[in-house]
mmCIF file of C-alpha atoms in Angstrom:
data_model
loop_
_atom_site.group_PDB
_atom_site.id
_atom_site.type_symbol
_atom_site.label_atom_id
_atom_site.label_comp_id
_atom_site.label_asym_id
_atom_site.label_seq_id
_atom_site.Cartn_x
_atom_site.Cartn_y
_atom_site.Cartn_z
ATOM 1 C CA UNK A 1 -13.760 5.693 -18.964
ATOM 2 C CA UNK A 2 -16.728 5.156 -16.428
ATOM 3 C CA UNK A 3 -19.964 3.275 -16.550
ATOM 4 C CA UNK A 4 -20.375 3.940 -20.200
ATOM 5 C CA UNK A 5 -17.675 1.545 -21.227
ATOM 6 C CA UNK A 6 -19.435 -1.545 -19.528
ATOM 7 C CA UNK A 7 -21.061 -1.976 -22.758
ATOM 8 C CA UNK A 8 -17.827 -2.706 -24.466
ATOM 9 C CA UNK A 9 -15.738 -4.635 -21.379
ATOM 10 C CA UNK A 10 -18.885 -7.111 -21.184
ATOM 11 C CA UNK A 11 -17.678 -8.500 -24.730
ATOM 12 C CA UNK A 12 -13.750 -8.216 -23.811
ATOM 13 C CA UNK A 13 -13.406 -9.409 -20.285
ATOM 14 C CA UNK A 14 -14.083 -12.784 -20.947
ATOM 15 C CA UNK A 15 -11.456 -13.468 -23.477
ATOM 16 C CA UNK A 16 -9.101 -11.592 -20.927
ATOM 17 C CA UNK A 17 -9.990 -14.082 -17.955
ATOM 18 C CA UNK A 18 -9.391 -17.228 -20.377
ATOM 19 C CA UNK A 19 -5.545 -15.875 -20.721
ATOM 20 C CA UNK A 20 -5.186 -15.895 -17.109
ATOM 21 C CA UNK A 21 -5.624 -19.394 -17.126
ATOM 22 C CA UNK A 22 -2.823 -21.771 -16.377
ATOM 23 C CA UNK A 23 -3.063 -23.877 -19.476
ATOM 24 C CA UNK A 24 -1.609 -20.437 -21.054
ATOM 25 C CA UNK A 25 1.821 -18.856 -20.866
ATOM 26 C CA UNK A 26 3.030 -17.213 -18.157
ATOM 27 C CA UNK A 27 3.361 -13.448 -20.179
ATOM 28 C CA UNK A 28 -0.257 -14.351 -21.513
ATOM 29 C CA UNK A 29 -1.483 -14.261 -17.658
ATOM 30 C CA UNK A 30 0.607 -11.427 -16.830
ATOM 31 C CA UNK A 31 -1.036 -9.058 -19.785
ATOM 32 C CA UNK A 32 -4.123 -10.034 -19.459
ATOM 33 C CA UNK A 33 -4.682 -10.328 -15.398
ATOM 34 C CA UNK A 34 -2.805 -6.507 -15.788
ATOM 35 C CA UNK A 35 -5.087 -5.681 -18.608
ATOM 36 C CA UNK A 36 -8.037 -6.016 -16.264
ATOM 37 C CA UNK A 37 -6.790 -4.367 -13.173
ATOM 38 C CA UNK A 38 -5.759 -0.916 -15.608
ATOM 39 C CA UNK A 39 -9.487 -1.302 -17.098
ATOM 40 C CA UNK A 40 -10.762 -1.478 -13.600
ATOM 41 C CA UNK A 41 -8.764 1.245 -12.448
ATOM 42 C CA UNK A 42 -9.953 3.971 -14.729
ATOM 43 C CA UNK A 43 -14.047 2.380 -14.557
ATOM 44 C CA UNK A 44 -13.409 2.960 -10.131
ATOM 45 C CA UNK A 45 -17.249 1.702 -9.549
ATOM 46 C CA UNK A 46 -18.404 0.835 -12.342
ATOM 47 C CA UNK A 47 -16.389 -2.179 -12.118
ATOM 48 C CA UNK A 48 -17.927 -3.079 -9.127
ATOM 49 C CA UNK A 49 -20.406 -5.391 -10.464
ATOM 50 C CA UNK A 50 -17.421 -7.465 -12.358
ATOM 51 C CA UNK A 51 -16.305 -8.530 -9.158
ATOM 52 C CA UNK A 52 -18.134 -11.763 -8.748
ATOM 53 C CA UNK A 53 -16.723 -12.713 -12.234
ATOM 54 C CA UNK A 54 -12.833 -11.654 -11.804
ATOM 55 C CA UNK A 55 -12.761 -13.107 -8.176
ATOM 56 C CA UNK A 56 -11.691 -16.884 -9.333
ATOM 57 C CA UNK A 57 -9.329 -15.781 -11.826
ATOM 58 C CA UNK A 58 -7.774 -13.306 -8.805
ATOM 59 C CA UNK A 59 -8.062 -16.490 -6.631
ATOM 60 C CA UNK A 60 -6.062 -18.165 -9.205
ATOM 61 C CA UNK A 61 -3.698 -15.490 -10.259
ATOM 62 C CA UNK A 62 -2.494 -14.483 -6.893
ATOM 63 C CA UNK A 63 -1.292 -18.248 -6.524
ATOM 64 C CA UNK A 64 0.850 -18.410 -9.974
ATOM 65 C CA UNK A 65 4.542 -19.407 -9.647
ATOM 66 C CA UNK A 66 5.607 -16.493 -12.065
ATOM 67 C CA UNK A 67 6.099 -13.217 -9.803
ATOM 68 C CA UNK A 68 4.810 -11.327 -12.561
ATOM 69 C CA UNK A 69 2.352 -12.681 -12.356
ATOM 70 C CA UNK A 70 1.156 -12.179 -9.082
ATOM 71 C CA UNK A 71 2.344 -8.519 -8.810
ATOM 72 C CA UNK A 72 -0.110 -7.815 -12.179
ATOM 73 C CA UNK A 73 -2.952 -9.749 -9.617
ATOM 74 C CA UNK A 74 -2.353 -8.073 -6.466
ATOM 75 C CA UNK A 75 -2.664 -4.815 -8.798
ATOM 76 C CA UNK A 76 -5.895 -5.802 -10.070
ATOM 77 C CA UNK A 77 -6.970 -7.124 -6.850
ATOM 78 C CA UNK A 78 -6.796 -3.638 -4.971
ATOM 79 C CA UNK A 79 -8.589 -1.581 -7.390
ATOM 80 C CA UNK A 80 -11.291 -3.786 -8.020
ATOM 81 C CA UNK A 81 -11.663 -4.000 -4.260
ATOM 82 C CA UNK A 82 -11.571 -0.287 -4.431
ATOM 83 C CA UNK A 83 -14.157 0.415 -6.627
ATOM 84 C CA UNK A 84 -16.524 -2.844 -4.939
ATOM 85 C CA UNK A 85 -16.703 -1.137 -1.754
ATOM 86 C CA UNK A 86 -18.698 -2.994 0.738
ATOM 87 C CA UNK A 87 -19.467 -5.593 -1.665
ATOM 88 C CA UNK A 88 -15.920 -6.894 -0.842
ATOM 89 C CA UNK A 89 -17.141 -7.923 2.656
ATOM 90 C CA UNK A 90 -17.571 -11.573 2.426
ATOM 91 C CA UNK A 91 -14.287 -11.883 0.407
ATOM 92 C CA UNK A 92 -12.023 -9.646 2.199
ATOM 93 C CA UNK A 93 -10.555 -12.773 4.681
ATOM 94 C CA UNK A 94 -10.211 -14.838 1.822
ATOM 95 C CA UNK A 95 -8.372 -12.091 -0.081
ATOM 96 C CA UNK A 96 -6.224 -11.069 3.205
ATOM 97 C CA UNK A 97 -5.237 -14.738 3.337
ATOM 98 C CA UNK A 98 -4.040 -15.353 -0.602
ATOM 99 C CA UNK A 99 -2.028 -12.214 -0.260
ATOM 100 C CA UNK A 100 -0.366 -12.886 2.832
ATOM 101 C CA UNK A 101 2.574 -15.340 1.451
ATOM 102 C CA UNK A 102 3.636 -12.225 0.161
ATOM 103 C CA UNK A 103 4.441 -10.653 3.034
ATOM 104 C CA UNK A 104 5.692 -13.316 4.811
ATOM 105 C CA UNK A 105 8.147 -14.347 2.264
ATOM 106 C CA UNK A 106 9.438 -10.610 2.572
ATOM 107 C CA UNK A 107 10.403 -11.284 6.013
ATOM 108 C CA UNK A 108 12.496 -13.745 4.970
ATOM 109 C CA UNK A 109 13.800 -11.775 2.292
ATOM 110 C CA UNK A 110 12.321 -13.340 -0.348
ATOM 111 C CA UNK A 111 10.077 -11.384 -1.890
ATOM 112 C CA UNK A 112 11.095 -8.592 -5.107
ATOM 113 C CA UNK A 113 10.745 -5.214 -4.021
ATOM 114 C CA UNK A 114 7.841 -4.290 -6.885
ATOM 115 C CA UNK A 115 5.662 -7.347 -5.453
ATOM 116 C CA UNK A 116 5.863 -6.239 -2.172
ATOM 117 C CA UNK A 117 4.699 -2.541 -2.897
ATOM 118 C CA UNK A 118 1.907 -4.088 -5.431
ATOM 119 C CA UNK A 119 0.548 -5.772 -2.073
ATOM 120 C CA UNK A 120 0.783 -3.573 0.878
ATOM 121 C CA UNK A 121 -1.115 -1.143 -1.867
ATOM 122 C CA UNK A 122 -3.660 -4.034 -2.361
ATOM 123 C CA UNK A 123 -3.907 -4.160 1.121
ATOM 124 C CA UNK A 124 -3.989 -0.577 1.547
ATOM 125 C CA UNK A 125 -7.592 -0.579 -0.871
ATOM 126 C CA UNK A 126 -9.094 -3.571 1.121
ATOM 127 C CA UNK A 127 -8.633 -1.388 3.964
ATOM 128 C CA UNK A 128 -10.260 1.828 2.892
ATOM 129 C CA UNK A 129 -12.797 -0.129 0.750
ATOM 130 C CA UNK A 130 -14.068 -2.141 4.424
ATOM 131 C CA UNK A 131 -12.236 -0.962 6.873
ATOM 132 C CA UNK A 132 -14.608 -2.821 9.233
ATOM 133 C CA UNK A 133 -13.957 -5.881 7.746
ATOM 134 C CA UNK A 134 -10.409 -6.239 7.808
ATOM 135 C CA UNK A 135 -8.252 -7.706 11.395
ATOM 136 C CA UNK A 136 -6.604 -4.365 11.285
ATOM 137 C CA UNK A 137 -4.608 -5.381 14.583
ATOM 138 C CA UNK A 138 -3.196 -8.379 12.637
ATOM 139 C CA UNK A 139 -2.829 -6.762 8.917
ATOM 140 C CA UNK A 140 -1.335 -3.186 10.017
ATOM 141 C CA UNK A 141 1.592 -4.172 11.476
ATOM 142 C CA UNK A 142 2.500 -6.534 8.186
ATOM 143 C CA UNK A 143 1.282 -3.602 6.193
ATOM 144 C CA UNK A 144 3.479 -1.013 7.983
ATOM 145 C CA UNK A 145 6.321 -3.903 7.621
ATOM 146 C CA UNK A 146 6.491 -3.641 4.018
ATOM 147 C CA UNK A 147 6.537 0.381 3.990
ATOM 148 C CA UNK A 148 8.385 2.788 3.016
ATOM 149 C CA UNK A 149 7.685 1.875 -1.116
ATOM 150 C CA UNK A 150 10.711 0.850 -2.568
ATOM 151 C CA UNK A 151 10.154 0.723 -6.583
ATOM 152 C CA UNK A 152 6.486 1.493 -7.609
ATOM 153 C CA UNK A 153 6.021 5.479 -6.647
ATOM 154 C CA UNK A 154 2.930 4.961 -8.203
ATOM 155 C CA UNK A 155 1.403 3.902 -5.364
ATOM 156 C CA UNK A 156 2.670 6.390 -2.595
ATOM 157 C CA UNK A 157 -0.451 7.955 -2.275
ATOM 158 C CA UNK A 158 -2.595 4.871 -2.035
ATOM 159 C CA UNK A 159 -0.532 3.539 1.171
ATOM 160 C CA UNK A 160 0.062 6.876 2.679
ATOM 161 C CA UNK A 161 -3.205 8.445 2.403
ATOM 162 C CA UNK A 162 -4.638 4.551 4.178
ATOM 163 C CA UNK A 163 -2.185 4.985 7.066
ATOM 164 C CA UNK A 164 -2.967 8.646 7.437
ATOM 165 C CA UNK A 165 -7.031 7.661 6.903
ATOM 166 C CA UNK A 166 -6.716 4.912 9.702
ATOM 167 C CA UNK A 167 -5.319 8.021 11.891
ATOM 168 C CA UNK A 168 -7.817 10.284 11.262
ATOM 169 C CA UNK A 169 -10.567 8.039 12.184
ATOM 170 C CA UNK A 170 -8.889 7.330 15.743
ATOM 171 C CA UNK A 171 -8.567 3.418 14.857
ATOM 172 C CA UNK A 172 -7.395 1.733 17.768
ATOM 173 C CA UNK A 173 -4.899 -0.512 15.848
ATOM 174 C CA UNK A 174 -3.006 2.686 13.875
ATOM 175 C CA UNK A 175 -3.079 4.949 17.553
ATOM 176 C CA UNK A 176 -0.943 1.585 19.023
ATOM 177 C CA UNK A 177 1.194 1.686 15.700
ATOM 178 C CA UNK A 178 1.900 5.419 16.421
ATOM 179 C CA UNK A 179 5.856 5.181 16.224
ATOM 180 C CA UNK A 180 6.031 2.979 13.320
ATOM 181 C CA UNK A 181 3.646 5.228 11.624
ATOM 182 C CA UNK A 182 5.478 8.246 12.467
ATOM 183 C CA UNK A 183 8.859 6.727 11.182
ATOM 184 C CA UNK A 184 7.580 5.602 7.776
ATOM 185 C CA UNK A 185 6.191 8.600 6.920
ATOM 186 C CA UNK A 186 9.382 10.248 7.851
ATOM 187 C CA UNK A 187 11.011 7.812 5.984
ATOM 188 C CA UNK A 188 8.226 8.634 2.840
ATOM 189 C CA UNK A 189 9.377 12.618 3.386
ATOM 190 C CA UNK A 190 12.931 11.772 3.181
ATOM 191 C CA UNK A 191 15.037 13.047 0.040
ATOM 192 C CA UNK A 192 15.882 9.361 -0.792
ATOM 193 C CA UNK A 193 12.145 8.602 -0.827
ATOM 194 C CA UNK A 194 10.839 7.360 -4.456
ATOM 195 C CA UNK A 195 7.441 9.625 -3.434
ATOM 196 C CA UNK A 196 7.174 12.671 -5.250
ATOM 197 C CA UNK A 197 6.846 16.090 -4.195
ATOM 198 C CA UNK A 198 2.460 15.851 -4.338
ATOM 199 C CA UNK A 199 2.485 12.581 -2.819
ATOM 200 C CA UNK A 200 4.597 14.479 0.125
ATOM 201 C CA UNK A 201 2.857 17.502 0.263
ATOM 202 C CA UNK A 202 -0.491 15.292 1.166
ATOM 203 C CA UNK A 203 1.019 13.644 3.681
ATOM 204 C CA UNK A 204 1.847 16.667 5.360
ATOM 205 C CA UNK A 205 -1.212 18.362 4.617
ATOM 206 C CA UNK A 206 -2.863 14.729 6.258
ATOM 207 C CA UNK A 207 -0.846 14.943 9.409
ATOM 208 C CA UNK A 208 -1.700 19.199 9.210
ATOM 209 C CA UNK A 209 -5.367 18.352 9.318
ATOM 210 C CA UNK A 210 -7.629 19.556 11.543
ATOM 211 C CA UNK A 211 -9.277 16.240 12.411
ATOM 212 C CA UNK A 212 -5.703 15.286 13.821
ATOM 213 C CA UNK A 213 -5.506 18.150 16.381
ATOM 214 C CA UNK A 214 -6.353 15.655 19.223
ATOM 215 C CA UNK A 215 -4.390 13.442 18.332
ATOM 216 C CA UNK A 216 -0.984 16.351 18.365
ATOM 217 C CA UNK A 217 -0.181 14.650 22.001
ATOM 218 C CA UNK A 218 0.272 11.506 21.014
ATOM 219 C CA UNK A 219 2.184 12.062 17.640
ATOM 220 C CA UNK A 220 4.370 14.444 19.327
ATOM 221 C CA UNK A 221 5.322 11.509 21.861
ATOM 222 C CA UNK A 222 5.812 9.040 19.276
ATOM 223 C CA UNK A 223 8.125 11.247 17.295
ATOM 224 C CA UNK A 224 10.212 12.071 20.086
ATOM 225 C CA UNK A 225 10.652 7.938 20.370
ATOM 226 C CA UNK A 226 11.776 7.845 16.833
ATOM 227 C CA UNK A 227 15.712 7.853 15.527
ATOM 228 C CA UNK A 228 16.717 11.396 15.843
ATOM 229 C CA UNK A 229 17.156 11.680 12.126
ATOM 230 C CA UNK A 230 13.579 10.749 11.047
ATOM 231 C CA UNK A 231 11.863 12.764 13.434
ATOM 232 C CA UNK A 232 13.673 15.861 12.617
ATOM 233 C CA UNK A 233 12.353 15.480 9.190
ATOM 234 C CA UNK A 234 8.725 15.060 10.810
ATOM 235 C CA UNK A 235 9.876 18.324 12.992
ATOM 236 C CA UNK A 236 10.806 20.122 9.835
ATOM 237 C CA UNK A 237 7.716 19.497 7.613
ATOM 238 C CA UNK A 238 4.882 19.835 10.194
ATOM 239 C CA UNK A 239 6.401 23.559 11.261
ATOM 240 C CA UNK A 240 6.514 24.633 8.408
ATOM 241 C CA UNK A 241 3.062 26.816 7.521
ATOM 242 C CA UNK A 242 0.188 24.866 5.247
#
């Protein structure tokens, strides 16, 4: 599904963003705002130029009582904003802002484990999508907050490979984050992590890449000021030959 299906979404999509409405049941939302995200998902670009449509009903969505709700929109949110790119720019504060109650009701322990990983990963895509954009010393550390994953291992790959992106281009806000980052993805390598064995093995081939040879110094002193436990797993799977 790519470009090629535009044709056939253009007659669809608005029947889908009349169920997300809040004149119609809460399941009815859920489908439909879910509906769009998967479409969106497998179209990557090509659903860039929806954006400008979806945006009220994500606007909307992400503010819904039903938790269902707003995991199915913070889905939807992320890969649309992945596939938009830059075109995200002028809506990324906007965005950072609706899907921030999430995260601060999970400090106060609030929030249900799937909705939590639905948004760090939207967060994750707003990152890599306009990296520029985003307050990344304000929204890392609340991103880093809500990893490891806990339920949707779906997404493993999404967060990991933004943390491990952030390092590789040297940002200033994931070299101060160093020991956080360093625990989580110990945490992510960890035989009680829900990632799977690919999702691990490009972490470690992320952390084995050559753009991160500068930065051995500092990743070798921020494991050494991690629990014991987590850095020998870091110890473990970075000796170990590519």
């Amino acid at each position: 599904m790519g470009v090629g299906f535009s044709p056939f979404f253009d007659e669809f999509l608005p029947l889908l963003l009349k169920k997300t409405k809040s004149s119609c049941t809460s399941q009815e939302r859920q489908t439909s705002v879910g509906a769009i995200g998967e479409v969106f998902q497998e179209m990557k670009q090509g659903g860039a130029r929806y954006f400008s449509m979806v945006l009220p009903a994500l606007k909307r969505c992400l503010k819904d009582q039903d938790s269902r709700v707003v995991r199915n929109t913070c889905f939807c949110t992320g890969v649309i904003a992945e596939g938009a790119g830059e075109a995200i720019v002028p809506h990324v504060m906007e965005l950072l802002q609706l899907l921030a109650p999430v995260f601060q009701k999970a400090g106060k322990g609030t929030t249900e484990e799937g909705l939590l990983d639905n948004a760090a990963a939207a967060v994750a895509r707003i990152v890599m999508a306009a990296p520029n954009a985003v307050p990344l010393d304000q929204v890392l550390p609340a991103l880093l907050g809500a990893l490891p994953l806990k339920v949707d291992e779906a997404e493993n790959e999404t967060v990991y490979g933004c943390i491990i992106g952030l390092m590789k281009m040297k940002h200033p806000a994931a070299l101060a984050s160093m020991p956080s980052i360093m625990a989580i993805l110990a945490k992510a390598l960890s035989e009680d992590s829900i990632a799977d064995n690919v999702a691990k093995e490009k972490i470690v081939a992320g952390l084995k890449d050559q753009s991160m040879a500068d930065l051995a110094p500092q990743m070798t002193d921020a494991i050494n000021k991690i629990p014991p436990e987590l850095a020998q797993i870091l110890r473990k799977n970075l000796s170990t030959s590519q």
